[in-house]
Structures are given as structure tokens and as C-alpha cells.
Short mmCIF file of C-alpha atoms and ligand atoms in Angstrom, two decimals:
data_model
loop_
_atom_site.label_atom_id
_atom_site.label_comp_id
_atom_site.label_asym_id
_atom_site.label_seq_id
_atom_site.Cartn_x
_atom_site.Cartn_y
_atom_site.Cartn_z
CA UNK A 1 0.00 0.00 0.00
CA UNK A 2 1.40 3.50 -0.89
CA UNK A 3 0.94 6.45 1.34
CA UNK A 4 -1.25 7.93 -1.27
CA UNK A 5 -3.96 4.71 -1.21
CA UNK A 6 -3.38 3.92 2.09
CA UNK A 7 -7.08 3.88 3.60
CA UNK A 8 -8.15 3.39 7.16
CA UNK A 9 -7.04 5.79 10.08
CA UNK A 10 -3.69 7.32 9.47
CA UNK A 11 -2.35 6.27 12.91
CA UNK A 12 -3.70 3.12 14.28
CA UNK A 13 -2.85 1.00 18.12
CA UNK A 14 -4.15 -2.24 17.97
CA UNK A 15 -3.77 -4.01 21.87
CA UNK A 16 -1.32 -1.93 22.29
CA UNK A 17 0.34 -3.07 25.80
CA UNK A 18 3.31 -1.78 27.49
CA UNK A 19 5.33 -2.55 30.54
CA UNK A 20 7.95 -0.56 32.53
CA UNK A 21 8.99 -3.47 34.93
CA UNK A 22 5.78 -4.22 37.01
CA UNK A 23 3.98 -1.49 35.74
CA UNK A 24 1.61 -2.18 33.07
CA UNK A 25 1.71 1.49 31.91
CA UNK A 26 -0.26 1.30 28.57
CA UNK A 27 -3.00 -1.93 28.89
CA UNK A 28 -5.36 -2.56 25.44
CA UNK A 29 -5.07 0.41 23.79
CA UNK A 30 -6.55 0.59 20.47
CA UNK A 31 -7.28 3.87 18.99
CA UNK A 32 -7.30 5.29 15.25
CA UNK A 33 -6.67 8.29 14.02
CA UNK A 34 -8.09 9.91 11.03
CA UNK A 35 -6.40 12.02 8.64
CA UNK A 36 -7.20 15.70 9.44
CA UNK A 37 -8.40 14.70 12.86
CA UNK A 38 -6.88 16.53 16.00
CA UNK A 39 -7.32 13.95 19.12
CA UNK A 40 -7.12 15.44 22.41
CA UNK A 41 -5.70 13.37 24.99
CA UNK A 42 -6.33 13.84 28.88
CA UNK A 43 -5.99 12.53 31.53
CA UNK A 44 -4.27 12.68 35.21
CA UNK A 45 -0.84 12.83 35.48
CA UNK A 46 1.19 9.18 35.40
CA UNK A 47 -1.72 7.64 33.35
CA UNK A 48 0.23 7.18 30.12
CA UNK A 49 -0.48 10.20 27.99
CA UNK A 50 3.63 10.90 27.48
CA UNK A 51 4.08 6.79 27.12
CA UNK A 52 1.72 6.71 24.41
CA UNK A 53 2.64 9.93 22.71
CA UNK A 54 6.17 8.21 22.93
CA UNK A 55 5.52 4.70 21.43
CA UNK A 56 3.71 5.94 18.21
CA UNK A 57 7.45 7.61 16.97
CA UNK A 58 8.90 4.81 18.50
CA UNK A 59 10.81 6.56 21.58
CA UNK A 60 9.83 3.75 23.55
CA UNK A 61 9.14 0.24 22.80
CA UNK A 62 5.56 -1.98 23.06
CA UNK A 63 5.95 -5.44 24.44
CA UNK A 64 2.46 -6.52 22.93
CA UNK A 65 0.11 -5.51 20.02
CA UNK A 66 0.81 -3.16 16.70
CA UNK A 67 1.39 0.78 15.51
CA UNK A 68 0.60 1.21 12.27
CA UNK A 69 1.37 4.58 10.83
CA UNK A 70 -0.70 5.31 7.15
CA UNK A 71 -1.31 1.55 6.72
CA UNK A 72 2.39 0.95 7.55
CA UNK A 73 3.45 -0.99 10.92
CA UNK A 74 6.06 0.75 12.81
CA UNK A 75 9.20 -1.21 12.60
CA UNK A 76 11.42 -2.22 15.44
CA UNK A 77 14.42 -0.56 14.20
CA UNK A 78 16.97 0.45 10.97
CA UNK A 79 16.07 2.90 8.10
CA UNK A 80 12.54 1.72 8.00
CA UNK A 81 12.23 3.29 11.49
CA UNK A 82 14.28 6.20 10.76
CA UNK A 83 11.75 6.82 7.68
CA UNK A 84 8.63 6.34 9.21
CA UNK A 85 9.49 8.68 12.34
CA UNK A 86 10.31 11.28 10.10
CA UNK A 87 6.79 10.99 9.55
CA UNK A 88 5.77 11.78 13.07
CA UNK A 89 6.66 15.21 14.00
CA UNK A 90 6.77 15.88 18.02
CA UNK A 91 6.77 19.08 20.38
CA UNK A 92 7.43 18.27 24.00
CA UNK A 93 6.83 20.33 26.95
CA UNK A 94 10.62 21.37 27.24
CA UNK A 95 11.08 23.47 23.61
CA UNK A 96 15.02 21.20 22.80
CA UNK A 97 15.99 23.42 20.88
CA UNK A 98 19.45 23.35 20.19
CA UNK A 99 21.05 25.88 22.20
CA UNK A 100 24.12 27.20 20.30
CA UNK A 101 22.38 26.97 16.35
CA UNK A 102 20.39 29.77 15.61
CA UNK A 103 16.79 29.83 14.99
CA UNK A 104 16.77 29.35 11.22
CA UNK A 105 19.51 26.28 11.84
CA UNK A 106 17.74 25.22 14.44
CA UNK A 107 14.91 24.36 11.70
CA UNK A 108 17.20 23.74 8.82
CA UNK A 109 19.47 20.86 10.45
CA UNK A 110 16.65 17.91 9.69
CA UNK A 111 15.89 18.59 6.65
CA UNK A 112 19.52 19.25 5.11
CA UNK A 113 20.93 16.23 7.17
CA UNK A 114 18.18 13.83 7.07
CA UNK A 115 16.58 14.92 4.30
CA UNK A 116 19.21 16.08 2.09
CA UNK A 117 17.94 19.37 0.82
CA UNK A 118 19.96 21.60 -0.24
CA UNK A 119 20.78 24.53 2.19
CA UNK A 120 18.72 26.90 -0.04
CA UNK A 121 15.70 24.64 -0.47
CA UNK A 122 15.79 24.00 3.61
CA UNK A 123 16.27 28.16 4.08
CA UNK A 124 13.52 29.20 2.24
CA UNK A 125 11.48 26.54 3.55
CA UNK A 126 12.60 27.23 7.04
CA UNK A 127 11.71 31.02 6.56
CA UNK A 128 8.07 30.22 5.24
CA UNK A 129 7.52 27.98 8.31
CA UNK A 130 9.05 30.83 10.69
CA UNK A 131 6.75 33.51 9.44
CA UNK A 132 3.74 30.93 9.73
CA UNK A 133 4.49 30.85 13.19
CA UNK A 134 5.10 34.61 13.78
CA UNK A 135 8.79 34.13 14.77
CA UNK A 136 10.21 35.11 11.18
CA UNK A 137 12.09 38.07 12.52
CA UNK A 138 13.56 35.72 15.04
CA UNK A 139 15.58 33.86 12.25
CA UNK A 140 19.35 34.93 13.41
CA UNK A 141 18.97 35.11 17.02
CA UNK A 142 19.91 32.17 19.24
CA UNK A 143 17.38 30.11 21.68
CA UNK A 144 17.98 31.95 24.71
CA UNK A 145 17.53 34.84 23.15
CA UNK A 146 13.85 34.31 22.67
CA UNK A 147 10.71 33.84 24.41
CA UNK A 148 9.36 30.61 25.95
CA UNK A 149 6.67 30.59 23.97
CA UNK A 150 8.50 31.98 20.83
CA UNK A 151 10.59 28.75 21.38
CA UNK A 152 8.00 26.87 21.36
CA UNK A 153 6.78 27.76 18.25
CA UNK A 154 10.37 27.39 16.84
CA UNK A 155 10.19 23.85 17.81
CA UNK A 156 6.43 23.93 16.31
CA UNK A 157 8.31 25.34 12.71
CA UNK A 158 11.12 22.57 13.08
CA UNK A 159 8.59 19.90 13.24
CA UNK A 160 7.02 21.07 10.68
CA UNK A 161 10.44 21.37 8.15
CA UNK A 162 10.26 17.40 7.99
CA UNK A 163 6.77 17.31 6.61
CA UNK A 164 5.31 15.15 8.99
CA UNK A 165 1.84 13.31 8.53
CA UNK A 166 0.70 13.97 12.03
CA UNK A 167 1.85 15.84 14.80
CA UNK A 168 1.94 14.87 18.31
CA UNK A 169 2.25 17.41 21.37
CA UNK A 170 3.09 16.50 24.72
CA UNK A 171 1.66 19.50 26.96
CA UNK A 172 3.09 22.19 25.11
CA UNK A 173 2.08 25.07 26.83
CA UNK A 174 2.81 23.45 30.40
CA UNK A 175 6.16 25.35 30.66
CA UNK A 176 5.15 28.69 29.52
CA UNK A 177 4.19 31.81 31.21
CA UNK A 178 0.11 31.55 31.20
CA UNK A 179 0.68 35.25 28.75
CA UNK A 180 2.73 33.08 26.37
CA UNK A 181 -0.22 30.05 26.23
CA UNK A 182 -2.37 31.25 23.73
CA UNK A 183 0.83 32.32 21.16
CA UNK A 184 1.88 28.85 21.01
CA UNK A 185 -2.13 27.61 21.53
CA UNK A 186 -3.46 29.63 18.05
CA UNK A 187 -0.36 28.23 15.89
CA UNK A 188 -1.81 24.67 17.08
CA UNK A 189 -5.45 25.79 16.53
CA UNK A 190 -3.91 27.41 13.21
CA UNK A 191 -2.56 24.06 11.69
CA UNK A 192 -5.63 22.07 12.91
CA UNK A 193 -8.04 24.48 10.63
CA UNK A 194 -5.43 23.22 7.83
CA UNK A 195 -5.67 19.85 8.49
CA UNK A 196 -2.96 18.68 9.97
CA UNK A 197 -3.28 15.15 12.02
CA UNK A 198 -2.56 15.85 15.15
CA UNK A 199 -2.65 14.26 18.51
CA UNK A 200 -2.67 16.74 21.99
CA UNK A 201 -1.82 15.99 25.06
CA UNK A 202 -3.05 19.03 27.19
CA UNK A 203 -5.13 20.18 29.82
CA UNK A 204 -6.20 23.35 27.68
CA UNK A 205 -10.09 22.87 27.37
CA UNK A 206 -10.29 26.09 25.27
CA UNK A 207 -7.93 24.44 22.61
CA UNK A 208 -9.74 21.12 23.19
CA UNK A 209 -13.18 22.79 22.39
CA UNK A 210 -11.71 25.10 19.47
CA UNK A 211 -9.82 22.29 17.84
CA UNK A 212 -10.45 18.85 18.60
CA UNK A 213 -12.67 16.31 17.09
CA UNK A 214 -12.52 14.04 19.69
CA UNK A 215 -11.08 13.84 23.44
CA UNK A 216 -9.85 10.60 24.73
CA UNK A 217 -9.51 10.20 28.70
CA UNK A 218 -6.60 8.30 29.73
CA UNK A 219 -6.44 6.56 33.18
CA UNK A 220 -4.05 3.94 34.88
CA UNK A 221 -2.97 3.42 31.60
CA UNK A 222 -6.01 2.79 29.83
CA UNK A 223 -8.34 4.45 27.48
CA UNK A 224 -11.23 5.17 29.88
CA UNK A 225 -13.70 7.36 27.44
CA UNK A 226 -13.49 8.66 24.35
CA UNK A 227 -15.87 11.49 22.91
CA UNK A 228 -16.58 14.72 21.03
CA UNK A 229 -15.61 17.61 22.96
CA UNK A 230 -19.00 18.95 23.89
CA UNK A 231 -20.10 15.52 24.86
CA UNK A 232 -17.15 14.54 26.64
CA UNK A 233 -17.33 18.11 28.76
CA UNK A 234 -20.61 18.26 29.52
CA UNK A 235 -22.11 14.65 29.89
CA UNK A 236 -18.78 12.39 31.00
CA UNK A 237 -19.86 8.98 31.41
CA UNK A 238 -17.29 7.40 33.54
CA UNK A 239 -17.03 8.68 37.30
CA UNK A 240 -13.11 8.72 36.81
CA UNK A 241 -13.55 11.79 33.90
CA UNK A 242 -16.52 13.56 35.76
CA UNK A 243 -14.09 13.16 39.16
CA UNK A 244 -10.84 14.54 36.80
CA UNK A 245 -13.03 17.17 35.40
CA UNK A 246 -14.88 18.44 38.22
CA UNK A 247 -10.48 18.93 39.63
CA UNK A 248 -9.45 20.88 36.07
CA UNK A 249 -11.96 22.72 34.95
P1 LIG B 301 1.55 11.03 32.00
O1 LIG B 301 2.21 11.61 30.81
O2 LIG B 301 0.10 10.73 31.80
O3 LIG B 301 1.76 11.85 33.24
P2 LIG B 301 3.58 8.98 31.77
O4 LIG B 301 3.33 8.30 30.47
O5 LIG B 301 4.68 9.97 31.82
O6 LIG B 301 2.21 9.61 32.30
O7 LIG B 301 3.87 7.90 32.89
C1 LIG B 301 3.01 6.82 33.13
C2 LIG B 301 3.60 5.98 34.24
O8 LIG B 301 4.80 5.36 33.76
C3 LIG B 301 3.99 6.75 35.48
O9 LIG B 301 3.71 5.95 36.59
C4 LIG B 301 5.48 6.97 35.31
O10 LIG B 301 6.10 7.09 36.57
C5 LIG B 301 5.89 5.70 34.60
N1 LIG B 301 7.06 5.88 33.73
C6 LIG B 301 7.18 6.76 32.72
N2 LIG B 301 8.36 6.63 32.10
C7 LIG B 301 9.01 5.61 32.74
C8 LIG B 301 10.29 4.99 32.56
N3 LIG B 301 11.13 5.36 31.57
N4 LIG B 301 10.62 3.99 33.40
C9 LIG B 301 9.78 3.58 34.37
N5 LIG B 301 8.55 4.12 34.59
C10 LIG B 301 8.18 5.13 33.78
MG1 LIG B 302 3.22 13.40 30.55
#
């Protein structure tokens, strides 16, 4: 199957189950992911939401069931792996970017290294993505020299410079200043009006009811509930979400 036929969800767990020692820290998960669809992915902290955000790029491993990313199963390892990651762009809480590269390298390395463009190609690229993200004037300066939530959307732009199919973000606003939230929040809300696949972990409920299509509620490593926003916020089936709720919002 090529990526352009591919049917079926563009990210797909199948009993997906995960150990850390004792702890069975992801147990049965399946959940599929439709192209275009932002999933928004709650849940209290320690129940899994990093782990599984982690496994679908393959930063950590699953002892049981299968990750399929556009009708292709992740692959334990080699090129295959290196490919398909590239597929799967990711923004953590703490921005990585690297320190002593400037902005514009900072989002130029991938692509030129891993991608072999051509310094040019990446650059223009890399300036298109900046200015999408309102940090374009930015390009020279160095990490420290910005923002927390200007880095943020650096490390938004650098995702973005490898063309990924979906995006994942682990609490990306958790770090900021609350004034910087909403900078880094509207880029997100930006690229889900384009389409982008994404999958949000976040306890933003304005950015879950702007964006998201659907909100999954993790707990004790399992996929407790799973609904549209407006369902899931105002009629929560499962005590454990209307207990987590009535503590967040
Ligand atoms: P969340 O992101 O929902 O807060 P995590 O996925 O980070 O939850 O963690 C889920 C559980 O797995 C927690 O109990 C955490 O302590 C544990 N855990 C996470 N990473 C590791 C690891 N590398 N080794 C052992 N335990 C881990
Ligand atoms: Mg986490």
C-alpha cells in the first residue's frame, strides 16, 4: 500500500500493551486516528499520555500488540524506522531546541541532514515555516535569546520542516508563562483548521473545544472514554472523567 492509497485511520494501536517493569503502563489500547483529525488526549498525570505519545514515533518500545502509521506498521528498528518517524513530527513540553544553532539552523538541520535538501531549499522553507508561526524576525537570534513561547513555536516550525503526517504534542504550553499560552495555543489551533493530524496531550479545554474532534480520557494506563468535545465536557460517562473534570476545569 502506498501512502497515497493507504485507507483506514492514518495512525492506528491495535492491543497496544506496554510494561515498565511491574507497571503495566499502557494496557489494550486501540485507537485510530483519522487524517485531518486533532485527538485530544487527557488525563491525570502518570496515566500514560507521554508513554503513548512516545511509542507511536517509537521513543519507547511496546511489548504486545501493533502501531501502524498510514497503513504501515512501525518497525522495530533500521532505516525503515528512521523513515517512518520522520513521519511523526513531536513538540514536548521542554522546547530542545538546540542551544548554540540559531533559529533558522535550528529548523534547517533535519531537513539538510536527514533529508538532504539543499541549504537553499531548507532556508527558504525554514523562513516560510518561521513567518507561519510569527517568529520570522527571530531567524538569526539564538534560543535563549527568545521567548518561551517563541521557542516553542520554533520547535512547532522545526517539526514542521520534515513534513510530517501527524503531529503529536506532549503538553506544550505546560512550561510557559500563562501570557505566552495562547501564542503557542493559536499556531496549534492554526494548523488544525489546515488539516494537519494531530494528537494533543493538554489540559487546555479552550484548545480542546476550538480544535479537537474528539477527546480521549486516559487513566491507569487505559483508554477510559473517548468522545466529542462537547459531549465529553458536559455529559462524562465514567465517574473517573466527571471526578478529573470536576479537579481541572
Ligand atoms: P503522563 O504523561 O500521563 O503523566 P507517563 O506516560 O509519563 O504519564 O507515565 C506513566 C507511568 O509510567 C507513570 O507511573 C510513570 O512514573 C511511569 N514511567 C514513565 N516513564 C518511565 C520509565 N522510563 N521507566 C519507568 N517508569 C516510567
Ligand atoms: Mg506526561
Amino acid at each position: 500500500m502506498t501512502s497515497q492509497t493507504a485507507g483506514g485511520p492514518l495512525v492506528q494501536l491495535t492491543g497496544v500493551n506496554k510494561w515498565f517493569g511491574d507497571l503495566h503502563v499502557l494496557q489494550d489500547i486501540d485507537l485510530g486516528i483519522d487524517r485531518g483529525e486533532v485527538v485530544v488526549v487527557i488525563g491525570p498525570s502518570g496515566s500514560g499520555k507521554s508513554t503513548l505519545c512516545r511509542t507511536i514515533n517509537r521513543l519507547e518500545s511496546i511489548q504486545q500488540g501493533e502501531i501502524s502509521i498510514d497503513g504501515e506498521k512501525l518497525p522495530e528498528e533500521g532505516k525503515a524506522l528512521a523513515r517512518l518517524r520522520s513521519d511523526v513530527g513531536m513538540v514536548f513540553q521542554s522546547f530542545n531546541l538546540f542551544a548554540h544553532k540559531t533559529i533558522l539552523q535550528n529548523v534547517t538541520l533535519a531537513p539538510t541532514r536527514v533529508r538532504r535538501q539543499s541549504k537553499a531549499q531548507a532556508e527558504q522553507r525554514a523562513r516560510e515555516l518561521l513567518e507561519r508561526v510569527g517568529v520570522s524576525a527571530q531567524a538569526d537570534k539564538y534560543p535563549a535569546q527568545l521567548s518561551g513561547g517563541q521557542q516553542q513555536r520554533v520547535a512547532i516550525a522545526r517539526a514542521l520542516a520534515m513534513d510530517p503526517k501527524v503531529m503529536l504534542f506532549d503538553e506544550p504550553t505546560s512550561a510557559l508563562d500563562p501570557e505566552m499560552i495562547n501564542e503557542v495555543l493559536d499556531v496549534m489551533v492554526g494548523l488544525a483548521r489546515d488539516g494537519m493530524t494531530m494528537i494533543v496531550v493538554t489540559h487546555e479545554m479552550g484548545f480542546a473545544r476550538k480544535a479537537a474532534n474528539r477527546v480521549v480520557f486516559m487513566d491507569g494506563g487505559r483508554i477510559v472514554e473517548a468522545a466529542d468535545p462537547e459531549t465529553f465536557f458536559t455529559a462524562p460517562r465514567s465517574d473517573r472523567a466527571r471526578d478529573f473534570l470536576s479537579k481541572i476545569l
